[in-house]
Amino acid sequence: MDVLVVVGAVDLPQRLAARARHLTHVDDGEATPSLIVELRSRIPREVGVIGAGAEAKKLAIALHRAGLPVTLHTDDEMHIDGIDVVPITDRGAPMAVAQSLLDLVGNTPLVRLDVVGRDLGCHLLAKLEFLNPGGSVKDRPALAMIDAAERQGLLGPGGTIVEPTSGNTGVGLAIVAARRRYRCIFVMPDKVASEKISLLRAYGAEVVVCPTTVAPEHPDSYYSVSDRLAREIPGAYKPNQYQNQDNPLSHELSTGPEIWQQTAGRITHFVAGVGTGGTITGVARYLKAQNPAIQIIGADPEGSVYSGGTGRPYLVEGIGEDFWPGTYDPSVIDRVVAVSDRDSFLTARRVTREEGILVGGSAGTAVWVALHIGRDLQPSDVVVVLIPDSGRGYLSKLYDEKWLADFGFLRAIGHTVGDVLGRKGGRIPELIHVHPDELVRDAISLLREFEISQVPVVKAELPLSAAEVVGAVHDRGLMERAFHDPTILDRPVGESMDPALPAIGIGEPVSLAVERLEASPAILVLDAGHPVGVLTRSDVLNFLAQTGTT
Ligand SMILES: Cc1ncc(COP(=O)(O)O)c(C=O)c1O
């Protein structure tokens, strides 16, 4: 149907609204000239009319007389020459069918993790949030935030949704936007898996990618860019999942009650990763209201603020923060446990292989915590761990052996990069580095002091994360620059640095180090995502001379 004219206040059936290309609301059955002009301008093949009783009929007849092809939607029996009369109510037997995908959000199942939890005495149950129609726990707050914005008049027909999101909230919002005809723009950091970006674009959303390495208040940060877009685009609405109380509320009204009912009120411990904190806060509020003794435990990447970190980068996606969002309520959380990237990734892979449940990295973080606390629990204890999303979005990361090896999470058979590094002076030497604000003159002294030719430039202190390495300086590059412009010696390293050294995992074979050193004079060694040393051609030659083997 090209246009549906709604007469007066009627309960518009979803099926009709969905099938109309345009909706027009009028107060009564008067076919005003402006209405006829508007309808004719659309050159319609079908104009639907729906409304209460006589007024709708009057309008249908008037529009028909004006030469428009009219269909009247009514449950009243009637025949009008030249007008199709179609019943609103489907008279057949009711079918088991949802009105739209949005009606399928929530009501996810619980499943036992008995294989992974074989050593625990307690019940270990997983809440499978990846079975939501958009593939993650974020469908719940996304739908709730948009429903609330529409109710409050903050978002309306032709509007645009703008949100900074690392992917899953974006999918939730994109599903709602597609069904309700909103434009969608998502702003996200560059560490997000490329599959997630393609996924959002597949739903018709626009994606803006920003650097991860800048502070949240920086104008290029993904938080700042989304604020600017929301200000500049007319009719734009930013749900702001980090402050919007409909985010935790959606879990208080759905996820929490579902878990309580599914466990027959027997739940004793709830474990979830913390991103915005919406999930854990909302679920905690509901569960604690039923039984204040239920323990609420957050699972957090090492480095994130929730478990006492300073917001240093880590590799797990979707959880942990470098600031305190308004959607996290620490008063309802009993404990937060920090988990390394290695433990998160290896646990996610275990769940996938041992249970046949393909889960994302943040599920690995949560299950690791559940296994950790479960060791001290009794047979009557019931632990529920929330699985936020599936591993489908991470096939090129934690499920890719090459990616894991490059970050130093896997160890090859035979001599490895770690063995070469270990031979440098008998033990793994501390990583020599400079900061971007140090003077070039001081970087040169450092190169001379340690008799090295290059040094990584890093923006934090040891132990570092890979994302904190911002570049490198080489004696050759500095010499050339200083020859042309001697003033650079008293300027910061950040202005004269080259791109970062190529990286290699600590467990990768020596043969790969040889290959990488053909293209670069030095390589940066990563151990479980942390830079631990630099290898040069002479380091590898010394190693080969000492061991006589690769
Ligand atoms: C993969 C993944 N896990 C966990 C979470 C955490 O959920 P919440 O923001 O409700 O704390 C998110 C949130 O974006 C996520 O994307």
XYZ file of C-alpha atoms and ligand atoms in Angstrom:
566
model
C 0.000 0.000 0.000
C 1.399 3.422 -0.978
C -0.341 5.593 1.631
C -2.427 4.734 4.677
C -4.721 7.535 5.883
C -5.539 7.147 9.578
C -8.770 8.901 10.581
C -9.023 10.009 14.230
C -7.517 8.084 17.153
C -7.416 4.373 16.320
C -5.269 1.505 17.480
C -3.243 0.979 14.319
C -2.591 -2.747 13.687
C 1.179 -3.365 13.255
C 0.583 -5.375 10.094
C -1.062 -2.472 8.305
C 1.428 0.116 9.561
C 4.322 -2.051 8.384
C 2.863 -2.472 4.916
C 2.197 1.235 4.311
C 4.966 3.134 2.546
C 3.644 6.439 4.013
C 1.318 7.197 6.919
C -0.927 10.293 7.067
C -3.046 11.205 10.090
C -6.265 13.284 9.754
C -8.738 14.356 12.450
C -12.030 13.542 10.685
C -13.614 12.301 7.437
C -13.220 15.646 5.640
C -11.352 15.236 2.306
C -9.599 18.612 2.460
C -7.960 19.960 -0.708
C -4.526 19.771 0.943
C -5.038 16.071 1.757
C -6.065 15.320 -1.827
C -3.050 17.241 -3.173
C -0.721 15.327 -0.842
C -2.181 11.953 -1.841
C -2.131 12.737 -5.587
C 1.476 13.913 -5.362
C 2.466 10.389 -4.346
C 0.854 8.981 -7.542
C -0.542 6.069 -5.521
C -1.707 2.715 -6.831
C -3.459 2.117 -3.529
C -4.634 4.473 -0.768
C -5.699 2.717 2.436
C -8.166 4.341 4.831
C -8.606 3.193 8.419
C -10.472 4.789 11.302
C -13.401 4.667 13.637
C -16.789 3.957 11.923
C -18.624 6.540 9.850
C -15.781 9.091 9.486
C -13.475 6.592 7.758
C -16.278 5.523 5.412
C -17.052 9.177 4.588
C -13.414 9.896 3.781
C -13.062 6.715 1.668
C -16.042 7.767 -0.476
C -14.759 11.347 -0.866
C -11.286 10.160 -1.888
C -12.799 7.704 -4.360
C -14.838 10.561 -5.883
C -11.609 12.549 -6.192
C -10.348 9.729 -8.431
C -8.019 7.983 -5.947
C -7.775 4.147 -5.779
C -9.165 3.509 -2.269
C -9.175 0.471 0.027
C -11.223 0.833 3.233
C -9.994 -1.222 6.199
C -12.902 -1.997 8.510
C -14.454 -4.894 10.384
C -17.975 -3.529 9.632
C -19.846 -5.429 6.905
C -20.444 -3.069 3.990
C -20.332 -2.757 0.209
C -19.391 0.503 -1.512
C -19.208 0.687 -5.309
C -15.651 1.167 -6.555
C -13.997 0.788 -3.135
C -12.287 -2.370 -1.882
C -13.453 -3.170 1.657
C -10.959 -5.353 3.578
C -11.418 -6.690 7.138
C -8.880 -5.514 9.725
C -9.115 -8.623 11.879
C -7.771 -11.847 10.420
C -10.680 -14.315 10.834
C -8.661 -17.539 10.470
C -7.349 -19.646 13.361
C -4.618 -17.808 15.287
C -1.085 -18.631 14.081
C 2.026 -18.913 16.245
C 3.851 -15.960 14.690
C 5.558 -12.831 16.015
C 4.409 -9.448 14.703
C 8.029 -8.492 13.985
C 11.557 -9.498 14.939
C 11.403 -6.969 17.783
C 8.807 -9.095 19.560
C 11.395 -11.875 19.745
C 13.846 -9.941 21.952
C 14.415 -11.602 25.350
C 13.193 -14.916 26.781
C 16.569 -16.539 26.126
C 17.240 -20.046 27.469
C 19.468 -21.242 30.321
C 21.768 -24.189 29.701
C 24.091 -26.198 31.967
C 27.860 -25.949 31.436
C 28.578 -29.344 32.970
C 31.599 -30.205 30.833
C 33.489 -26.948 31.365
C 32.331 -26.960 35.014
C 33.179 -30.629 35.631
C 35.302 -29.825 38.683
C 32.656 -27.732 40.434
C 30.233 -29.002 43.060
C 27.622 -26.300 42.327
C 25.209 -25.836 39.413
C 26.789 -23.797 36.585
C 24.161 -22.367 34.229
C 24.662 -20.106 31.214
C 22.111 -17.514 30.049
C 22.457 -17.577 26.255
C 21.995 -13.950 25.256
C 23.430 -14.537 21.776
C 20.082 -16.183 20.987
C 18.457 -12.751 20.946
C 17.420 -11.894 17.358
C 20.270 -9.381 16.880
C 22.752 -11.871 18.336
C 23.523 -10.242 21.693
C 22.333 -9.102 25.112
C 22.236 -5.550 23.710
C 18.940 -6.093 21.856
C 17.184 -5.593 25.189
C 18.471 -2.098 26.092
C 18.438 -1.005 22.426
C 14.726 -1.694 22.055
C 13.944 -0.235 25.500
C 15.871 3.007 24.834
C 14.158 3.588 21.461
C 10.692 2.768 22.857
C 11.273 5.298 25.644
C 12.576 7.986 23.242
C 9.479 7.588 21.057
C 7.197 7.798 24.100
C 8.958 10.975 25.276
C 8.841 12.543 21.782
C 12.668 12.602 21.486
C 12.644 10.482 18.314
C 10.029 10.540 15.586
C 9.388 9.763 11.894
C 12.408 10.576 9.701
C 14.694 10.731 12.767
C 18.327 9.583 13.019
C 19.851 7.425 15.743
C 23.510 8.301 16.555
C 25.416 6.189 19.082
C 29.012 5.391 20.049
C 29.058 1.596 20.224
C 31.510 -1.234 19.871
C 29.072 -3.182 17.784
C 26.472 -5.113 19.714
C 24.373 -2.137 20.824
C 24.652 -0.988 17.232
C 23.113 -4.214 15.946
C 20.277 -3.927 18.471
C 19.619 -0.329 17.424
C 20.021 -1.180 13.714
C 17.314 -3.835 13.976
C 14.915 -1.381 15.590
C 15.890 1.353 13.103
C 15.382 -0.929 10.084
C 11.916 -1.968 11.236
C 10.878 1.539 12.254
C 12.532 3.390 9.347
C 15.132 5.481 11.158
C 18.538 6.440 9.787
C 21.376 5.069 11.920
C 24.954 6.316 12.403
C 27.359 4.381 14.621
C 30.673 5.685 15.889
C 33.204 3.146 17.118
C 36.870 2.662 18.059
C 39.298 1.135 15.564
C 40.011 -1.999 17.658
C 36.571 -3.415 16.801
C 36.605 -6.593 14.675
C 35.982 -5.824 10.991
C 33.138 -8.346 10.864
C 31.186 -6.208 13.331
C 31.514 -3.123 11.104
C 30.379 -5.065 8.009
C 27.467 -6.424 10.011
C 26.178 -2.947 10.892
C 26.590 -1.776 7.316
C 24.611 -4.837 6.202
C 21.629 -3.516 8.193
C 21.933 -0.229 6.282
C 23.651 1.700 9.084
C 26.474 4.193 8.542
C 29.694 3.546 10.518
C 32.346 6.099 11.566
C 35.626 4.607 12.888
C 37.753 6.616 15.410
C 41.190 5.958 17.004
C 41.230 3.889 20.242
C 44.407 5.521 21.491
C 42.994 9.017 22.205
C 41.457 10.065 25.559
C 37.620 10.158 25.833
C 37.645 14.000 26.022
C 39.763 14.317 22.821
C 37.721 15.717 19.852
C 38.561 12.596 17.764
C 37.443 10.091 20.428
C 34.417 8.066 19.535
C 32.481 9.634 22.394
C 33.189 13.216 21.167
C 32.499 12.457 17.497
C 29.095 10.945 18.308
C 28.195 14.014 20.421
C 29.036 16.301 17.528
C 26.988 14.288 14.993
C 23.989 14.176 17.348
C 24.199 17.982 17.726
C 24.611 18.723 14.025
C 22.087 16.372 12.373
C 18.472 17.643 12.545
C 16.123 15.151 14.229
C 19.060 13.155 15.618
C 18.722 11.283 18.887
C 21.602 9.756 20.857
C 20.369 6.960 23.122
C 23.644 7.246 25.103
C 23.790 3.760 26.532
C 26.415 4.900 29.098
C 23.988 7.283 30.848
C 20.508 6.158 29.752
C 18.672 4.593 32.720
C 16.415 2.655 30.331
C 19.513 0.507 29.696
C 19.743 -0.996 33.238
C 15.946 -0.793 33.529
C 15.506 -3.103 30.511
C 17.466 -5.780 32.395
C 15.636 -5.124 35.650
C 12.344 -5.678 33.785
C 13.347 -8.636 31.590
C 16.725 -10.383 32.112
C 16.480 -10.392 35.920
C 12.907 -11.752 36.140
C 13.688 -14.389 33.487
C 16.673 -15.688 35.483
C 14.667 -15.686 38.723
C 11.838 -17.677 37.122
C 14.087 -20.043 35.156
C 15.996 -21.007 38.309
C 12.789 -21.250 40.376
C 14.285 -18.605 42.675
C 17.285 -20.872 43.436
C 19.989 -18.625 41.959
C 22.723 -17.829 44.535
C 25.390 -16.165 42.319
C 25.129 -14.060 39.158
C 28.245 -13.423 37.049
C 28.427 -11.004 34.098
C 30.973 -8.905 32.236
C 30.673 -5.157 32.769
C 30.621 -2.769 29.812
C 28.140 0.041 30.386
C 27.187 -1.887 33.524
C 23.574 -1.968 32.331
C 23.272 -5.755 32.418
C 24.811 -6.364 35.816
C 23.124 -3.339 37.460
C 19.625 -4.105 36.167
C 19.817 -7.840 36.881
C 21.304 -7.152 40.339
C 18.520 -4.703 41.232
C 15.829 -7.252 40.396
C 17.526 -10.262 41.993
C 18.525 -8.421 45.191
C 14.909 -7.230 45.551
C 13.816 -10.897 45.517
C 16.639 -12.164 47.727
C 19.301 -9.766 49.063
C 21.656 -12.701 49.748
C 22.227 -13.342 46.023
C 25.849 -12.525 45.187
C 26.485 -10.309 42.151
C 29.963 -10.691 40.651
C 31.407 -8.563 37.837
C 33.934 -9.973 35.355
C 36.366 -7.318 34.144
C 39.411 -7.231 31.848
C 42.722 -6.463 33.631
C 43.364 -2.733 33.193
C 39.702 -1.627 33.319
C 38.502 0.722 36.086
C 35.808 -1.577 37.532
C 38.390 -3.961 38.990
C 40.735 -1.171 40.108
C 42.672 -0.509 36.884
C 43.387 2.903 35.404
C 41.746 2.256 32.033
C 44.807 0.752 30.302
C 43.989 -1.031 26.995
C 43.297 -4.772 26.725
C 42.163 -6.979 23.844
C 38.801 -8.384 24.976
C 35.951 -6.460 23.311
C 32.675 -5.123 24.693
C 33.532 -5.007 28.402
C 35.695 -2.943 30.746
C 35.937 0.852 30.687
C 38.357 3.705 31.189
C 35.690 5.870 32.886
C 32.701 5.367 35.219
C 29.384 5.333 33.292
C 26.123 6.454 34.920
C 24.564 3.094 34.071
C 26.808 1.198 36.522
C 25.679 1.122 40.136
C 28.482 -0.192 42.365
C 26.139 -0.350 45.371
C 24.434 -3.508 44.024
C 27.664 -5.308 43.010
C 29.367 -7.506 45.606
C 32.683 -8.179 43.853
C 34.520 -7.485 40.602
C 37.206 -9.928 39.453
C 39.966 -8.935 36.991
C 40.743 -11.441 34.206
C 43.688 -11.425 31.766
C 43.147 -11.448 28.004
C 44.829 -14.869 27.921
C 42.390 -16.405 30.438
C 39.403 -14.789 28.679
C 40.368 -16.051 25.225
C 41.393 -19.535 26.300
C 38.194 -19.963 28.342
C 36.011 -18.773 25.430
C 37.737 -21.330 23.190
C 37.202 -24.056 25.802
C 33.467 -23.302 26.072
C 33.207 -23.509 22.284
C 35.106 -26.784 21.963
C 33.848 -28.579 25.059
C 30.219 -27.436 25.140
C 29.689 -26.753 21.427
C 28.588 -23.215 22.296
C 30.376 -20.677 20.079
C 30.908 -17.717 22.424
C 32.646 -14.328 22.232
C 35.698 -13.215 24.238
C 33.724 -11.422 26.961
C 31.802 -14.647 27.628
C 35.229 -16.215 28.243
C 35.932 -13.516 30.843
C 32.625 -14.195 32.627
C 32.907 -18.000 32.499
C 36.485 -17.790 33.850
C 35.136 -15.843 36.868
C 32.238 -18.293 37.315
C 34.706 -21.216 37.353
C 36.966 -19.306 39.758
C 34.249 -18.539 42.333
C 32.506 -21.892 41.772
C 35.465 -23.775 43.257
C 34.406 -22.728 46.786
C 30.670 -23.413 46.359
C 28.318 -26.189 47.510
C 25.970 -28.527 45.568
C 22.993 -26.351 46.541
C 24.574 -23.223 45.014
C 23.306 -22.076 41.631
C 25.660 -19.908 39.559
C 24.224 -18.157 36.496
C 26.758 -16.727 34.050
C 25.625 -14.436 31.247
C 26.917 -15.126 27.712
C 26.618 -11.710 25.955
C 27.333 -12.681 22.354
C 28.487 -15.379 19.969
C 31.961 -16.119 18.629
C 30.796 -15.458 15.045
C 31.942 -11.841 15.367
C 35.471 -12.859 16.393
C 36.475 -15.524 13.858
C 39.396 -13.337 12.717
C 40.551 -12.749 16.304
C 40.410 -15.186 19.219
C 39.315 -18.042 16.931
C 42.163 -17.379 14.478
C 45.369 -19.229 15.444
C 47.556 -16.800 13.510
C 46.071 -13.795 15.335
C 46.574 -15.527 18.696
C 50.175 -16.430 17.806
C 50.964 -12.875 16.612
C 49.895 -11.463 19.978
C 51.952 -14.079 21.819
C 49.131 -16.257 23.156
C 50.342 -19.539 21.576
C 53.679 -21.368 21.642
C 55.073 -23.222 18.603
C 56.955 -26.520 18.877
C 60.768 -26.116 18.666
C 62.790 -22.939 19.140
C 60.680 -19.815 19.522
C 61.097 -16.044 19.500
C 60.998 -16.256 23.324
C 64.108 -18.483 23.272
C 65.986 -15.877 21.200
C 64.866 -13.109 23.555
C 65.909 -15.237 26.552
C 69.451 -15.579 25.175
C 69.891 -11.797 25.154
C 71.933 -11.579 28.339
C 70.553 -14.811 29.812
C 67.162 -13.426 30.838
C 64.358 -11.502 29.123
C 65.595 -7.884 29.331
C 63.187 -5.131 30.320
C 61.835 -3.361 27.263
C 63.890 -0.223 26.563
C 61.545 2.567 25.420
C 61.026 6.348 25.115
C 57.919 8.497 25.534
C 56.576 10.852 22.828
C 57.184 13.939 25.000
C 60.902 13.183 25.660
C 63.455 15.186 23.664
C 65.074 13.691 20.553
C 68.475 14.517 22.140
C 67.645 12.229 25.117
C 66.419 9.448 22.810
C 69.780 9.587 21.010
C 71.645 9.287 24.358
C 69.522 6.229 25.142
C 70.394 4.618 21.788
C 74.083 5.284 22.508
C 73.976 4.115 26.124
C 72.457 0.719 25.244
C 74.239 0.447 21.863
C 70.968 -0.076 20.024
C 69.772 1.304 16.678
C 66.075 1.773 17.375
C 63.698 2.062 20.288
C 59.867 1.867 20.566
C 57.954 5.034 21.476
C 55.253 4.261 24.050
C 52.632 6.380 25.813
C 52.493 4.520 29.141
C 54.678 2.700 31.658
C 55.609 -1.019 31.835
C 53.950 -3.501 31.668
C 52.589 -2.145 28.395
C 49.698 -3.130 26.157
C 50.246 -3.447 22.410
C 47.896 -0.471 21.812
C 50.159 1.783 23.926
C 53.040 1.522 21.418
C 52.674 4.597 19.210
C 55.824 4.518 17.069
C 59.604 3.973 16.963
C 62.751 6.064 16.471
C 65.768 4.792 14.522
C 69.326 6.171 14.583
C 69.277 6.375 10.770
C 65.997 8.299 10.601
C 67.033 10.700 13.383
C 70.401 11.323 11.764
C 68.796 12.256 8.434
C 66.217 14.514 10.078
C 68.768 16.232 12.368
C 71.116 16.801 9.382
C 68.404 18.731 7.540
C 67.036 20.491 10.645
C 69.240 20.456 13.782
C 66.448 22.099 15.837
C 64.616 18.767 16.047
C 67.165 17.673 18.694
C 65.416 19.892 21.227
C 61.903 18.990 20.167
C 59.740 16.033 21.363
C 60.291 12.539 19.981
C 56.578 12.431 19.022
C 57.269 14.901 16.183
C 60.122 12.867 14.657
C 59.060 9.265 15.128
C 58.450 6.570 12.513
C 55.641 3.973 12.547
C 55.821 1.272 15.246
C 58.037 -1.781 14.659
C 56.277 -4.843 13.236
C 55.212 -7.219 16.012
C 55.745 -10.939 16.532
C 54.379 -13.325 19.163
C 56.772 -14.691 21.810
C 55.777 -18.275 20.997
C 56.223 -18.034 17.224
C 58.966 -20.035 15.504
C 62.419 -18.492 14.948
C 61.892 -19.007 11.194
C 59.090 -16.395 11.290
C 61.405 -13.924 13.084
C 63.938 -14.426 10.257
C 61.204 -13.748 7.692
C 59.973 -10.580 9.441
C 63.556 -9.303 9.910
C 64.090 -9.409 6.150
C 61.678 -6.481 5.828
C 62.486 -4.619 9.074
C 65.745 -4.203 11.017
C 63.955 -4.915 14.307
C 60.707 -6.462 15.566
C 58.667 -5.979 18.738
C 57.952 -9.143 20.744
C 54.472 -9.557 22.313
C 53.694 -11.905 25.210
C 49.908 -12.364 25.701
C 49.303 -8.937 24.133
C 52.079 -7.173 26.114
C 55.286 -5.853 24.433
C 58.246 -7.447 26.245
C 61.308 -6.844 24.046
C 62.850 -5.950 20.708
C 64.708 -8.434 18.474
C 67.250 -7.461 15.822
C 69.040 -9.418 13.111
C 72.156 -9.662 15.278
C 70.109 -11.148 18.169
C 68.918 -13.926 15.860
C 72.436 -14.436 14.451
C 73.883 -14.723 17.982
C 71.179 -17.230 18.893
C 71.880 -19.332 15.785
C 75.616 -19.191 16.450
C 75.086 -20.405 20.030
C 72.528 -23.138 19.355
C 73.501 -24.079 15.814
C 69.849 -24.802 15.080
C 66.503 -23.137 14.307
C 30.376 -8.504 23.872
C 29.824 -7.779 25.045
N 29.895 -8.327 26.247
C 29.421 -7.689 27.338
C 28.876 -6.447 27.272
C 28.481 -5.749 28.556
O 27.175 -5.375 28.732
P 26.794 -4.079 29.558
O 27.076 -2.898 28.675
O 25.338 -4.236 29.815
O 27.592 -4.006 30.822
C 28.811 -5.856 26.039
C 28.330 -4.508 25.913
O 28.482 -3.832 24.924
C 29.292 -6.530 24.902
O 29.264 -5.966 23.677
